[in-house]
PDB file of C-alpha atoms and ligand atoms in Angstrom:
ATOM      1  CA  UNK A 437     -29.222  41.172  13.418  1.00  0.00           C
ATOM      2  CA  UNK A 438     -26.477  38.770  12.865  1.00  0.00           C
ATOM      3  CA  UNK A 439     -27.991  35.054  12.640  1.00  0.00           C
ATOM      4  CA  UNK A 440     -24.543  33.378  12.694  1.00  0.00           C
ATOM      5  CA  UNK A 441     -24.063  34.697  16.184  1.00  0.00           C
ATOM      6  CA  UNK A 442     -27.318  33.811  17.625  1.00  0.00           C
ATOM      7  CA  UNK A 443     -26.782  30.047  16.225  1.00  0.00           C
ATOM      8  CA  UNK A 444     -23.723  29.650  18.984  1.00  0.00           C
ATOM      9  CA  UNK A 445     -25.569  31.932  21.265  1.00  0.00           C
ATOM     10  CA  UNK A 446     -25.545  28.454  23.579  1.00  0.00           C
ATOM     11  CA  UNK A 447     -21.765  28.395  23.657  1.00  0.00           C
ATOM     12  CA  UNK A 448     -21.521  31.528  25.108  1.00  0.00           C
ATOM     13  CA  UNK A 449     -19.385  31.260  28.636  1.00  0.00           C
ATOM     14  CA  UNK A 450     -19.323  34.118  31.015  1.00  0.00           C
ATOM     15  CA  UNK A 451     -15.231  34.315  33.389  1.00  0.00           C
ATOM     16  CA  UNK A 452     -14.840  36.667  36.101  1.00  0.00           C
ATOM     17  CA  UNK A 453     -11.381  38.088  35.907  1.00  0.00           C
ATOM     18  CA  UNK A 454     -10.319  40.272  38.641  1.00  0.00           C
ATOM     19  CA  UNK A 455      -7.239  42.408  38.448  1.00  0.00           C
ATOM     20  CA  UNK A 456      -6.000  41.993  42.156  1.00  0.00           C
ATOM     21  CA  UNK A 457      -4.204  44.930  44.262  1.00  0.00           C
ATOM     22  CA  UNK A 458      -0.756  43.917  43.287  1.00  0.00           C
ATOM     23  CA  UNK A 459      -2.434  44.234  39.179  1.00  0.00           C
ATOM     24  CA  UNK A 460      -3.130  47.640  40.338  1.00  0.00           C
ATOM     25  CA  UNK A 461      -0.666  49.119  42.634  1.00  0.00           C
ATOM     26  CA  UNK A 462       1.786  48.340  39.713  1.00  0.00           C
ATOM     27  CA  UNK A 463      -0.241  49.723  36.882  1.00  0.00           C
ATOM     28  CA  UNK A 464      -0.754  46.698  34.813  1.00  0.00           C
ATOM     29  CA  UNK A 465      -4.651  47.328  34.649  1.00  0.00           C
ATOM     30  CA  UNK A 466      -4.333  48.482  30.639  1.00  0.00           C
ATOM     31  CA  UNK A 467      -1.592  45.756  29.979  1.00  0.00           C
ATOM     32  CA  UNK A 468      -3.960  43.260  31.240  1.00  0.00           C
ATOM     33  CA  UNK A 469      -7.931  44.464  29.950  1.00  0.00           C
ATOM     34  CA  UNK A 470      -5.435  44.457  26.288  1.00  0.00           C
ATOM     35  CA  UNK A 471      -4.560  41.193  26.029  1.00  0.00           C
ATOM     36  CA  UNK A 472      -8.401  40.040  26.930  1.00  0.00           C
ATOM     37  CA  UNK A 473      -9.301  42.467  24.235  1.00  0.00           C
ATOM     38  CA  UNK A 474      -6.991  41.762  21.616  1.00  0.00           C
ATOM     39  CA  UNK A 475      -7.385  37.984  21.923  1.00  0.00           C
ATOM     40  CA  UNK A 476     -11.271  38.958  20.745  1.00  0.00           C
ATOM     41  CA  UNK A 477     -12.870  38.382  23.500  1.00  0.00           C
ATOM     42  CA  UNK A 478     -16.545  40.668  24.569  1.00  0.00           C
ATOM     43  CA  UNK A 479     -16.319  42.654  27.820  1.00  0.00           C
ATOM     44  CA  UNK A 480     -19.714  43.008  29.555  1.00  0.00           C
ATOM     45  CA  UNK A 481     -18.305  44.450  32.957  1.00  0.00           C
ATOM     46  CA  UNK A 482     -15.854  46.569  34.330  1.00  0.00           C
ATOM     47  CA  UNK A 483     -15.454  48.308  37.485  1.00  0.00           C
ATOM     48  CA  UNK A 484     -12.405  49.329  40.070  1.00  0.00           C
ATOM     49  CA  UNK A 485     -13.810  48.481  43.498  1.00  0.00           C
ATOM     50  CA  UNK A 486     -12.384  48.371  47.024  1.00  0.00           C
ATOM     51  CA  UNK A 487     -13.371  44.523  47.948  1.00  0.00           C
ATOM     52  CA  UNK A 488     -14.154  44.085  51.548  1.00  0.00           C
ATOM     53  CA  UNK A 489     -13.748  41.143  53.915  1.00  0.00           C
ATOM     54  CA  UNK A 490     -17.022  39.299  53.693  1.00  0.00           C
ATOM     55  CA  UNK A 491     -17.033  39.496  49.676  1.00  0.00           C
ATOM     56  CA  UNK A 492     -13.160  38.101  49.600  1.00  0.00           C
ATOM     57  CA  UNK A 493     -14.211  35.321  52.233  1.00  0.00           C
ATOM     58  CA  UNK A 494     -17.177  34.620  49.569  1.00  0.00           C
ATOM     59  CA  UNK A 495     -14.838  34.535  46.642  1.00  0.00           C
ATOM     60  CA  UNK A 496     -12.615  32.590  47.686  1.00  0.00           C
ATOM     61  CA  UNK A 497     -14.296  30.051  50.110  1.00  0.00           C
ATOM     62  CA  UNK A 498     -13.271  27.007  49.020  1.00  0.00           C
ATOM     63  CA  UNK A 499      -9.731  27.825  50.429  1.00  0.00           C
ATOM     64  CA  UNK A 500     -10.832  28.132  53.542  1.00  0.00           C
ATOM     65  CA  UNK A 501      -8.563  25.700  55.078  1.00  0.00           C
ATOM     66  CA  UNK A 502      -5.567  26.627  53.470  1.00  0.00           C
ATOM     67  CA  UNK A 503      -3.017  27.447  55.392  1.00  0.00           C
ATOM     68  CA  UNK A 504      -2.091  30.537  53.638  1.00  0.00           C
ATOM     69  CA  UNK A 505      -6.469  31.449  53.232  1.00  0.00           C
ATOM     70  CA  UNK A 506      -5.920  34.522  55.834  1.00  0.00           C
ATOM     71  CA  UNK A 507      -3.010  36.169  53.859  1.00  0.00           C
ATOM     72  CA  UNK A 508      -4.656  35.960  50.784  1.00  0.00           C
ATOM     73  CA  UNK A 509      -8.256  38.051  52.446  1.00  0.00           C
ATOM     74  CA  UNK A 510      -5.724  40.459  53.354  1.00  0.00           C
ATOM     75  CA  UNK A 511      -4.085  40.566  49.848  1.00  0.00           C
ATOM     76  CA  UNK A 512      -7.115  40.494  48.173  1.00  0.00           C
ATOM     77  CA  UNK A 513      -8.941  43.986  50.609  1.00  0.00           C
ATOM     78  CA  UNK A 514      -5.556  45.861  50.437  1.00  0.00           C
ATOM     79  CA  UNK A 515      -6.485  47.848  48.173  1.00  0.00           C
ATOM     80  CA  UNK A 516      -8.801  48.633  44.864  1.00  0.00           C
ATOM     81  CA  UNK A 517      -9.150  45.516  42.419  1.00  0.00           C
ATOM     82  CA  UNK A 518     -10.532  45.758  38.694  1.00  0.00           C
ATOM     83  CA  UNK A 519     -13.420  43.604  38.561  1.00  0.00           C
ATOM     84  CA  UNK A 520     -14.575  42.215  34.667  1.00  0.00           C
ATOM     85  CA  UNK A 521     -16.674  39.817  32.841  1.00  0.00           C
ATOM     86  CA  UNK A 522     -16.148  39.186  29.793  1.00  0.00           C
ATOM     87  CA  UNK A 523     -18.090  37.025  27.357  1.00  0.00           C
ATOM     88  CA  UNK A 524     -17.159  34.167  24.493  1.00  0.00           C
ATOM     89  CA  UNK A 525     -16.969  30.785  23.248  1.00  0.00           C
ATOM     90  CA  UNK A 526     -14.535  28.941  25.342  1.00  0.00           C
ATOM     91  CA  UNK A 527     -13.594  31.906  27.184  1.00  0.00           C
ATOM     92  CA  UNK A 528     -13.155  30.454  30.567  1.00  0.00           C
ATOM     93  CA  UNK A 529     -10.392  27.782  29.632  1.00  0.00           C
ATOM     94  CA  UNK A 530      -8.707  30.335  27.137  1.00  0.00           C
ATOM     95  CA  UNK A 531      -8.773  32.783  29.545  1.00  0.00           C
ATOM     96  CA  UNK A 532      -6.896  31.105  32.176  1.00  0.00           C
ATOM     97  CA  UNK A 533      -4.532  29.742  29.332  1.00  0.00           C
ATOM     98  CA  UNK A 534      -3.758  33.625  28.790  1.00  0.00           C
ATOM     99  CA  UNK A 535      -3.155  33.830  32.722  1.00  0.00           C
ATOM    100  CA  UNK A 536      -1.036  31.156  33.029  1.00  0.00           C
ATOM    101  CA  UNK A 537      -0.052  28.424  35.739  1.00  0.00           C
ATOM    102  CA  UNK A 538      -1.304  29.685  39.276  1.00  0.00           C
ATOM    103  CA  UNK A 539       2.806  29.665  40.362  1.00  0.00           C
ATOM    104  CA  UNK A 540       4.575  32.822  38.562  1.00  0.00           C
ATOM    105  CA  UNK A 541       7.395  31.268  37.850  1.00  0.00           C
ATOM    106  CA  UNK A 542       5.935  28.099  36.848  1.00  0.00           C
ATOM    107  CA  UNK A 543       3.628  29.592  34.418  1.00  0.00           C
ATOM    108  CA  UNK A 544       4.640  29.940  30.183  1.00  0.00           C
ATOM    109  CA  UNK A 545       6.134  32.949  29.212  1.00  0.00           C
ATOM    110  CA  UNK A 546       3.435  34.867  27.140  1.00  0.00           C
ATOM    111  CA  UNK A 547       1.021  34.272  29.620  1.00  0.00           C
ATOM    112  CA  UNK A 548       0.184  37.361  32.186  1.00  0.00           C
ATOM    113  CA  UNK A 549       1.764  35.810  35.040  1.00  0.00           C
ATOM    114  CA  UNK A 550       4.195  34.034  33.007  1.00  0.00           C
ATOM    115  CA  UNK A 551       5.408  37.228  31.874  1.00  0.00           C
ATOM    116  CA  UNK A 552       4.393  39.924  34.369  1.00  0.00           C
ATOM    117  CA  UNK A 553       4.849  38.680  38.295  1.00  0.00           C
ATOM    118  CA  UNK A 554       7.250  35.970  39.980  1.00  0.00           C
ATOM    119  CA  UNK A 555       5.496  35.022  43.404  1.00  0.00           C
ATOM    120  CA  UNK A 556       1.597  33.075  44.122  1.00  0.00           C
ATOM    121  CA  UNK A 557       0.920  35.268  46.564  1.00  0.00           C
ATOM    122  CA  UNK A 558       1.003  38.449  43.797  1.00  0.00           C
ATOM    123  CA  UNK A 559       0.103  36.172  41.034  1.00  0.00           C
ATOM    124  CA  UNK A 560      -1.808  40.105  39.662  1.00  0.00           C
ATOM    125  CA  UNK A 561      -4.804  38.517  37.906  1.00  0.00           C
ATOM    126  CA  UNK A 562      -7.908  36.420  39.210  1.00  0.00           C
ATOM    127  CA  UNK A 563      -9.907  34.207  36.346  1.00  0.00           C
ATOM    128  CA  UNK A 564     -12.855  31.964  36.807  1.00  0.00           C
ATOM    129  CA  UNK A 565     -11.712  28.097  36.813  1.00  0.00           C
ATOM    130  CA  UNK A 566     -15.201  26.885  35.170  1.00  0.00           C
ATOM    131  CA  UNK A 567     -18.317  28.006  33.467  1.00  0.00           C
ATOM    132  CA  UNK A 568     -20.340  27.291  36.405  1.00  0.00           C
ATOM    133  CA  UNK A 569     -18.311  29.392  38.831  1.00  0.00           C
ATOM    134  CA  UNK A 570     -18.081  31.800  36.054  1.00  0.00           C
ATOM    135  CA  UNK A 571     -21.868  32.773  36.894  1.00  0.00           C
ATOM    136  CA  UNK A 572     -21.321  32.307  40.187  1.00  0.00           C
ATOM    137  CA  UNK A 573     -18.744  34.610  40.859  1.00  0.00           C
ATOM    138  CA  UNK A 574     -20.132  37.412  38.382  1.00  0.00           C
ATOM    139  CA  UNK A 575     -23.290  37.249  40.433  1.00  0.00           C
ATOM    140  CA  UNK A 576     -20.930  37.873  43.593  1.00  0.00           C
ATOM    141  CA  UNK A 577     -19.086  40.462  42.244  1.00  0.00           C
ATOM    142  CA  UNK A 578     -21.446  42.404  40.023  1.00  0.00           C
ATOM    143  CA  UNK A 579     -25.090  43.818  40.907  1.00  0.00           C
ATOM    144  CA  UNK A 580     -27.808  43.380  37.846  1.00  0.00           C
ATOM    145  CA  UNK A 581     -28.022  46.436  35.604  1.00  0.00           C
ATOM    146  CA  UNK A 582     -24.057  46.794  35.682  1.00  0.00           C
ATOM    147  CA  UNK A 583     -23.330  44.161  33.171  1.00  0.00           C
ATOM    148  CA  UNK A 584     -23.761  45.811  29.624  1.00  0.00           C
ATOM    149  CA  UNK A 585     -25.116  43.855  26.626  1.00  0.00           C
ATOM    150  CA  UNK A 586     -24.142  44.878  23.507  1.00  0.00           C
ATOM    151  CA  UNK A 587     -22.508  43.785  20.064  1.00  0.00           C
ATOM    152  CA  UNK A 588     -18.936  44.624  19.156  1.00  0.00           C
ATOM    153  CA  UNK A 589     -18.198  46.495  15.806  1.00  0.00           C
ATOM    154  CA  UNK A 590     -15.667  43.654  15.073  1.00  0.00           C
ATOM    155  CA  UNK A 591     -17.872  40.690  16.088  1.00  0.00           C
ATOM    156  CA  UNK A 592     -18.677  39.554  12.349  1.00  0.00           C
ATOM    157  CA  UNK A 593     -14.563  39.459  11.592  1.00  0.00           C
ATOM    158  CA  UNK A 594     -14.254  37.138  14.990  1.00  0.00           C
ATOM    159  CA  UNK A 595     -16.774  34.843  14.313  1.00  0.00           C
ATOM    160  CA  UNK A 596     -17.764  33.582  11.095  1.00  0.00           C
TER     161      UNK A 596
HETATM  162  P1  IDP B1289      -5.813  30.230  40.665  1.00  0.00           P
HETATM  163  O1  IDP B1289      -5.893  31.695  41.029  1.00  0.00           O
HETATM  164  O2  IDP B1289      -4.741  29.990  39.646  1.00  0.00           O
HETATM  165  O3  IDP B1289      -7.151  29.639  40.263  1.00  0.00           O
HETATM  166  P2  IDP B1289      -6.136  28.827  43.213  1.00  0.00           P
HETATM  167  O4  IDP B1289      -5.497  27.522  43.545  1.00  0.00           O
HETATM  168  O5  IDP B1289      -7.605  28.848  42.958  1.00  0.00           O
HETATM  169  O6  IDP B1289      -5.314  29.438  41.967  1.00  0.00           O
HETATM  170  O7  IDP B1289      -5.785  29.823  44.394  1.00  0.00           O
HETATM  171  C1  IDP B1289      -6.416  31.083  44.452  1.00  0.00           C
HETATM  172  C2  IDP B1289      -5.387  32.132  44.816  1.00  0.00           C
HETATM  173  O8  IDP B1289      -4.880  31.856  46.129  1.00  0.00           O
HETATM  174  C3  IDP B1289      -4.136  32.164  43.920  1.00  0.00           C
HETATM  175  O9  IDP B1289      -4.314  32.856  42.718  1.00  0.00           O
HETATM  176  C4  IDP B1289      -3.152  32.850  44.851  1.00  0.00           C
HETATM  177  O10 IDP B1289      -3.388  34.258  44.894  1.00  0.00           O
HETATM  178  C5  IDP B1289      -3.521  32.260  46.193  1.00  0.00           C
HETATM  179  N1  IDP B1289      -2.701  31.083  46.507  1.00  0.00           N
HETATM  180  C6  IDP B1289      -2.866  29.824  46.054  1.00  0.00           C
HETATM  181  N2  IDP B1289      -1.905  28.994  46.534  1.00  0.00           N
HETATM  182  C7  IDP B1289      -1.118  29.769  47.310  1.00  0.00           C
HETATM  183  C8  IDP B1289       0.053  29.510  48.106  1.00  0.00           C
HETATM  184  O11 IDP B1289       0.568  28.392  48.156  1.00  0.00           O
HETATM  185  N3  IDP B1289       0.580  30.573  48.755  1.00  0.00           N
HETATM  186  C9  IDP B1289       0.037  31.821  48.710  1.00  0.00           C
HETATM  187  N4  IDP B1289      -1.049  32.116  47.993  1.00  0.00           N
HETATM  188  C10 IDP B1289      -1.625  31.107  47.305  1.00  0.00           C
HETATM  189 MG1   MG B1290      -8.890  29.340  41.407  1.00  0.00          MG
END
């Protein structure tokens, strides 16, 4: 029982990060999960999947009228992705802060795209813009009983 863990318990924020095809086909899965985990962040989920049209169309349905929305189904169901969740105070906005700018080659060096792709349109990672669609996009993505609740070794040297 760690009582200085349950008193922030309301701070918790779940992201959906999503390792897209391009992530995949050029084996940065490890490189990526690392930098989640090393930054001390909790993963509850983890899965490669094959996403399929309906699901991408879900995801990303706010994009609908963008002009480049079909390309980027296609992209998304052209091959495996590695779906996550992972689990933290402030995760969401540090999370996309470790992603970097949605442009490649606008984003920082240091940051996964920043560092690791040069185009949108293979921008390699996917992460969850707010808390709310944080939940949301878990519950699209992941089916109850995968998600794993449990309490990191290291938790106590993260969090005081
Ligand atoms: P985000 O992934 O940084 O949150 P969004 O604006 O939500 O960026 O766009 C979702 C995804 O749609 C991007 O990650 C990228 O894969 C794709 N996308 C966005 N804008 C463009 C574009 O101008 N051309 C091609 N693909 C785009
Ligand atoms: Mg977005």
């Amino acid at each position: 029982f760690l009582p200085h863990l349950v008193a922030s318990l309301e701070q918790v924020e779940q992201t959906y990060i999503m390792v897209k095809p391009d992530g995949v086909q050029r084996g940065l899965v490890g490189e990526i999960i690392s930098r989640l985990e090393r930054k001390g962040f909790k993963l509850t989920g983890l899965k490669l999947f094959q996403c399929h049209k309906e699901l991408a169309e879900e995801h990303y349905k706010d994009l609908k009228t963008k002009s480049f929305y079909p390309t980027l189904i296609d992209y998304i169901t052209s091959g495996p992705v590695v779906c996550m969740v992972w689990e933290g105070v402030g995760v969401v906005a540090s999370a996309r802060k470790l992603i970097g700018s949605t442009n490649p080659l606008q984003a920082e060096p240091g940051t996964i795209r920043g560092d690791l792709a040069v185009q949108t349109g293979r921008n390699v990672v996917h992460g969850s813009d707010s808390p709310e669609n944080g939940k949301r996009e878990t519950a699209l993505w992941f089916k109850e009983g995968e998600l794993c609740e449990w309490t990191p070794a290291q938790a106590p040297w993260l969090m005081e």
